[in-house]
Structures are given as C-alpha cells and as structure tokens.
CSV table of C-alpha atoms in Angstrom, one decimal:
chain,number,residue,atom,x,y,z
A,1,UNK,CA,-26.4,-12.9,-2.7
A,2,UNK,CA,-25.2,-14.7,-5.3
A,3,UNK,CA,-29.2,-13.4,-6.9
A,4,UNK,CA,-28.8,-10.3,-7.5
A,5,UNK,CA,-29.7,-8.8,-10.6
A,6,UNK,CA,-25.9,-8.0,-11.9
A,7,UNK,CA,-27.3,-3.8,-13.3
A,8,UNK,CA,-25.0,-1.9,-14.3
A,9,UNK,CA,-25.0,1.5,-15.3
A,10,UNK,CA,-23.1,4.6,-17.5
A,11,UNK,CA,-21.5,7.1,-15.7
A,12,UNK,CA,-18.8,9.3,-16.9
A,13,UNK,CA,-16.4,10.6,-14.4
A,14,UNK,CA,-13.3,12.8,-15.7
A,15,UNK,CA,-11.7,10.1,-16.8
A,16,UNK,CA,-13.4,8.7,-19.3
A,17,UNK,CA,-17.2,6.4,-19.8
A,18,UNK,CA,-17.0,3.6,-17.0
A,19,UNK,CA,-20.0,0.3,-17.1
A,20,UNK,CA,-20.5,0.2,-13.2
A,21,UNK,CA,-22.8,-2.3,-11.2
A,22,UNK,CA,-26.3,0.0,-10.1
A,23,UNK,CA,-25.7,-1.8,-7.0
A,24,UNK,CA,-21.2,-1.0,-5.4
A,25,UNK,CA,-21.7,-3.1,-3.2
A,26,UNK,CA,-21.4,-6.2,-6.4
A,27,UNK,CA,-18.2,-5.3,-8.0
A,28,UNK,CA,-16.3,-7.6,-9.6
A,29,UNK,CA,-13.3,-8.1,-7.0
A,30,UNK,CA,-10.4,-7.9,-9.5
A,31,UNK,CA,-12.2,-3.9,-9.8
A,32,UNK,CA,-9.9,-0.8,-9.0
A,33,UNK,CA,-11.2,2.3,-8.0
A,34,UNK,CA,-9.8,5.8,-9.7
A,35,UNK,CA,-7.5,7.3,-8.2
A,36,UNK,CA,-7.4,10.6,-7.2
A,37,UNK,CA,-5.6,12.9,-9.4
A,38,UNK,CA,-2.6,15.4,-8.8
A,39,UNK,CA,-3.8,18.3,-8.1
A,40,UNK,CA,-2.9,21.1,-10.7
A,41,UNK,CA,-1.2,22.8,-9.2
A,42,UNK,CA,1.1,20.9,-7.0
A,43,UNK,CA,2.9,19.5,-10.4
A,44,UNK,CA,4.1,21.3,-12.7
A,45,UNK,CA,6.9,19.2,-13.9
A,46,UNK,CA,5.7,16.3,-15.9
A,47,UNK,CA,6.6,13.4,-13.3
A,48,UNK,CA,8.7,11.4,-15.5
A,49,UNK,CA,10.8,13.9,-17.8
A,50,UNK,CA,10.5,16.6,-15.5
A,51,UNK,CA,10.0,18.6,-19.2
A,52,UNK,CA,7.8,22.3,-17.5
A,53,UNK,CA,3.8,22.9,-18.7
A,54,UNK,CA,3.5,25.8,-20.3
A,55,UNK,CA,1.5,26.4,-23.3
A,56,UNK,CA,2.6,24.2,-25.6
A,57,UNK,CA,4.1,21.0,-23.4
A,58,UNK,CA,0.7,20.5,-22.4
A,59,UNK,CA,-0.5,17.9,-18.8
A,60,UNK,CA,-2.9,15.1,-18.8
A,61,UNK,CA,-2.6,13.0,-15.5
A,62,UNK,CA,-2.5,9.0,-16.1
A,63,UNK,CA,-6.1,7.2,-15.8
A,64,UNK,CA,-4.8,4.4,-13.8
A,65,UNK,CA,-2.6,6.4,-11.2
A,66,UNK,CA,-3.2,9.7,-11.4
A,67,UNK,CA,-0.7,11.3,-11.9
A,68,UNK,CA,0.7,14.5,-13.9
A,69,UNK,CA,2.6,13.5,-17.1
A,70,UNK,CA,3.7,15.9,-20.5
A,71,UNK,CA,2.6,13.9,-23.5
A,72,UNK,CA,5.6,12.7,-24.6
A,73,UNK,CA,4.9,9.4,-21.3
A,74,UNK,CA,1.2,9.8,-21.3
A,75,UNK,CA,0.6,9.0,-24.6
A,76,UNK,CA,-0.8,5.4,-25.2
A,77,UNK,CA,-4.6,4.8,-24.5
A,78,UNK,CA,-4.8,1.2,-23.1
A,79,UNK,CA,-7.5,-1.0,-21.9
A,80,UNK,CA,-8.1,-0.4,-18.7
A,81,UNK,CA,-11.0,-3.2,-18.0
A,82,UNK,CA,-10.1,-3.5,-14.1
A,83,UNK,CA,-11.6,0.4,-13.8
A,84,UNK,CA,-14.4,-0.1,-16.3
A,85,UNK,CA,-13.6,2.4,-18.6
A,86,UNK,CA,-15.3,2.0,-21.9
A,87,UNK,CA,-12.9,2.9,-24.4
A,88,UNK,CA,-9.2,3.0,-23.7
A,89,UNK,CA,-7.8,5.1,-22.0
A,90,UNK,CA,-4.1,7.2,-21.2
A,91,UNK,CA,-1.5,6.2,-19.6
A,92,UNK,CA,1.7,6.4,-18.1
A,93,UNK,CA,4.1,3.8,-19.6
A,94,UNK,CA,4.7,2.0,-16.0
A,95,UNK,CA,0.8,1.3,-15.7
A,96,UNK,CA,-0.2,1.0,-19.4
A,97,UNK,CA,2.6,-1.6,-19.1
A,98,UNK,CA,0.8,-2.8,-16.4
A,99,UNK,CA,-2.4,-3.0,-18.1
A,100,UNK,CA,-2.0,-4.8,-21.0
A,101,UNK,CA,-1.2,-7.2,-18.8
A,102,UNK,CA,-3.7,-7.6,-17.2
A,103,UNK,CA,-6.0,-7.8,-20.4
A,104,UNK,CA,-3.9,-11.4,-21.4
A,105,UNK,CA,-6.3,-12.5,-17.9
A,106,UNK,CA,-9.0,-10.7,-19.0
A,107,UNK,CA,-9.0,-11.8,-22.8
A,108,UNK,CA,-8.1,-16.2,-21.8
A,109,UNK,CA,-8.1,-16.7,-17.5
A,110,UNK,CA,-11.0,-15.2,-17.1
A,111,UNK,CA,-13.5,-17.0,-19.8
A,112,UNK,CA,-11.9,-20.1,-18.9
A,113,UNK,CA,-12.5,-19.5,-15.0
A,114,UNK,CA,-16.4,-18.2,-16.7
A,115,UNK,CA,-16.4,-22.1,-18.5
A,116,UNK,CA,-15.0,-24.1,-16.0
A,117,UNK,CA,-14.4,-27.8,-15.3
A,118,UNK,CA,-14.8,-31.0,-13.1
A,119,UNK,CA,-13.3,-31.5,-10.0
A,120,UNK,CA,-12.8,-33.5,-7.2
A,121,UNK,CA,-13.8,-31.5,-4.4
A,122,UNK,CA,-13.4,-32.4,-0.2
A,123,UNK,CA,-14.4,-29.9,2.0
A,124,UNK,CA,-12.6,-29.6,4.9
A,125,UNK,CA,-10.7,-32.0,7.2
A,126,UNK,CA,-13.7,-34.1,5.2
A,127,UNK,CA,-11.9,-37.9,3.5
A,128,UNK,CA,-15.3,-37.8,1.4
A,129,UNK,CA,-14.5,-36.6,-2.3
A,130,UNK,CA,-17.7,-35.8,-4.7
A,131,UNK,CA,-17.4,-35.0,-7.9
A,132,UNK,CA,-18.3,-31.2,-8.6
A,133,UNK,CA,-18.0,-28.8,-11.8
A,134,UNK,CA,-16.9,-25.1,-10.5
A,135,UNK,CA,-17.2,-22.3,-12.7
A,136,UNK,CA,-16.5,-18.4,-11.9
A,137,UNK,CA,-20.2,-16.2,-12.0
A,138,UNK,CA,-20.7,-13.7,-14.8
A,139,UNK,CA,-20.6,-11.0,-11.3
A,140,UNK,CA,-16.7,-12.3,-10.9
A,141,UNK,CA,-17.5,-12.7,-7.2
A,142,UNK,CA,-18.5,-16.0,-7.3
A,143,UNK,CA,-17.6,-20.6,-7.7
A,144,UNK,CA,-20.4,-22.1,-8.0
A,145,UNK,CA,-19.6,-26.1,-7.6
A,146,UNK,CA,-22.2,-28.7,-8.2
A,147,UNK,CA,-22.7,-32.7,-7.9
A,148,UNK,CA,-25.3,-34.3,-5.8
A,149,UNK,CA,-24.4,-30.9,-3.0
A,150,UNK,CA,-24.5,-26.9,-4.2
A,151,UNK,CA,-22.5,-24.5,-2.5
A,152,UNK,CA,-20.7,-20.8,-3.0
A,153,UNK,CA,-17.6,-19.7,-2.4
A,154,UNK,CA,-17.0,-15.4,-2.4
A,155,UNK,CA,-13.9,-15.5,-3.9
A,156,UNK,CA,-13.6,-12.1,-1.4
A,157,UNK,CA,-13.4,-13.7,1.4
A,158,UNK,CA,-10.8,-15.9,0.6
A,159,UNK,CA,-7.5,-15.4,2.4
A,160,UNK,CA,-5.2,-18.2,0.6
A,161,UNK,CA,-4.4,-20.7,-2.0
A,162,UNK,CA,-2.1,-22.8,-3.1
A,163,UNK,CA,-1.9,-24.5,-6.2
A,164,UNK,CA,-0.6,-28.2,-5.6
A,165,UNK,CA,2.0,-29.7,-8.9
A,166,UNK,CA,2.7,-33.2,-10.3
A,167,UNK,CA,6.3,-33.9,-10.2
A,168,UNK,CA,8.0,-31.6,-12.2
A,169,UNK,CA,8.0,-33.7,-15.8
A,170,UNK,CA,11.1,-34.5,-18.5
A,171,UNK,CA,13.8,-32.2,-19.6
A,172,UNK,CA,13.2,-29.6,-15.9
A,173,UNK,CA,10.3,-28.2,-17.8
A,174,UNK,CA,7.6,-26.3,-15.7
A,175,UNK,CA,5.2,-29.1,-13.7
A,176,UNK,CA,1.1,-29.1,-13.8
A,177,UNK,CA,-0.8,-27.8,-11.9
A,178,UNK,CA,-2.8,-30.6,-10.5
A,179,UNK,CA,-5.1,-29.2,-7.7
A,180,UNK,CA,-5.8,-26.1,-5.2
A,181,UNK,CA,-6.5,-25.8,-2.1
A,182,UNK,CA,-8.2,-22.5,-0.1
A,183,UNK,CA,-9.2,-21.1,2.9
A,184,UNK,CA,-12.4,-19.4,2.3
A,185,UNK,CA,-14.8,-18.0,5.5
A,186,UNK,CA,-18.6,-18.5,4.2
A,187,UNK,CA,-21.0,-16.6,5.5
A,188,UNK,CA,-21.4,-15.7,8.5
A,189,UNK,CA,-18.7,-16.7,9.9
A,190,UNK,CA,-14.8,-16.1,10.8
A,191,UNK,CA,-13.6,-19.3,11.1
A,192,UNK,CA,-12.4,-20.2,7.6
A,193,UNK,CA,-12.7,-23.7,6.0
A,194,UNK,CA,-10.6,-25.5,3.9
A,195,UNK,CA,-11.6,-26.9,0.3
A,196,UNK,CA,-9.6,-28.9,-1.3
A,197,UNK,CA,-9.8,-29.6,-5.3
A,198,UNK,CA,-7.9,-31.9,-7.7
A,199,UNK,CA,-8.4,-32.8,-11.6
A,200,UNK,CA,-11.2,-35.3,-12.3
A,201,UNK,CA,-11.6,-36.4,-15.9
A,202,UNK,CA,-9.5,-33.5,-19.0
A,203,UNK,CA,-6.6,-33.0,-16.0
A,204,UNK,CA,-5.4,-30.6,-18.6
A,205,UNK,CA,-9.1,-28.6,-18.7
A,206,UNK,CA,-8.5,-28.7,-15.0
A,207,UNK,CA,-4.6,-27.8,-14.7
A,208,UNK,CA,-5.3,-24.7,-17.0
A,209,UNK,CA,-7.9,-24.4,-14.7
A,210,UNK,CA,-5.5,-23.9,-11.3
A,211,UNK,CA,-3.4,-21.7,-13.1
A,212,UNK,CA,-6.7,-19.4,-14.5
A,213,UNK,CA,-6.9,-19.0,-10.7
A,214,UNK,CA,-4.0,-19.1,-9.2
A,215,UNK,CA,-3.1,-15.2,-11.0
A,216,UNK,CA,-6.7,-14.8,-9.9
A,217,UNK,CA,-6.4,-14.3,-7.1
A,218,UNK,CA,-2.7,-12.5,-7.8
A,219,UNK,CA,-5.4,-9.7,-8.6
A,220,UNK,CA,-8.2,-10.2,-5.7
A,221,UNK,CA,-4.6,-9.7,-3.6
A,222,UNK,CA,-4.1,-6.2,-5.9
A,223,UNK,CA,-7.4,-5.1,-5.2
A,224,UNK,CA,-7.6,-4.9,-1.4
A,225,UNK,CA,-3.4,-3.8,-1.0
A,226,UNK,CA,-4.8,-0.7,-3.2
C-alpha cells in the first residue's frame, strides 16, 4: 500500500488547475472534494448580500462551497491546498477565513508531522514500550514507526485520538501535550487496536508533534463528514 508511487497529474476543472494523485485512491486523507456549483438558474441574487445579478453585477461561484456571490462578496483569492489547487482561488468571505486558518496547518503543523520525533510506543494492552521514531509519510496517508520493529498506521483507519497532557504549569497556562492514545484498525481487520505514544527524549519536540496530530485529526474528521 504505502509503497505505491506518489505520481501526480495536472487536471483542469471549472474552478482552476489542480495537482492530484494519478490514482484517486491515494488522495491525501486531508483532501476535500470540489463542491457542486449551485446552478446559475437557481441563484438570481447574491447569496450573501442579495444583490441582483445583471450585466454590471456579475455572478461568481465560491470554489470551496459552490454557492453564488457578487464580486464584492466573493473577491478574495486564497490558497486551497485541501482541494489541490495549484493557485489561489476565488472564495467567499466565510470560506476564505476557514482556508486561511487551515494554511497554518499546511505551512507549520504538516512539516512538524513529516519531520517526526522519537517516542515511547506501547501497542495494544502490552506493558512493554519500545523507543521508536514516528513521522507522517510524504503522501500524508501513513504514520511510519521505526525501531527494533517497523509498522505503519493508515490515517484513514484511525477512529479516535486522545492527547494526554502533563499537569498544569505555574500561572495556570495551558499544559503541554505529553502523549497520545490512538484507536485504529489494521489493514484487513475490523477490530480496533490501541497505540500509546509518549515523549521519549526531546519533550518540546514531542509536544509540538502531538499538537500537530491533534490538528490533523480535526481535519480528518471534517473530510470524513464532507
């Protein structure tokens, strides 16, 4: 599975150019499908400010939600990596705000996850932990865990994730993430297994990685609920 080449191809859609995997089955688990555009005949007015469309007030579709807006309500062009667009695309105010927030994940947290870290890993109900490095694969589909043994966890098969935190720090500031519990289903199995990960060496790096995984989990659940 994870050894399949990450070949990409350029495709043109009504919304713009997209760089997508040659095999659609290997899309990033964070990706979103393009929305169906609201048909022109069903939106005579802007769906935000109610301006009537005419020769002067032209109609535009938001590339993220597919709804119709006037130029004033859909004027921002914002990067939308979750739909694999090559260039920034036109989005309404609400969608552009969401997309801009998500860019922090792609610019920062995703790099943290792919950079990886060293953790104490305890599989299932075992009482024995193993020191392993863990990183996100280049195609964002797997967690690779390497130590004396090697195994992979497919992100799309993670059913739940819980971040473990240390006790609150002085001054009442937010406590630092110290570990993580994953529930996932191995390939070919419908039975869930548990994986416990705790900081091994650099606790600051581990805390950043756990926080990035927490953000990744939120995007995963959004993609599933699409």
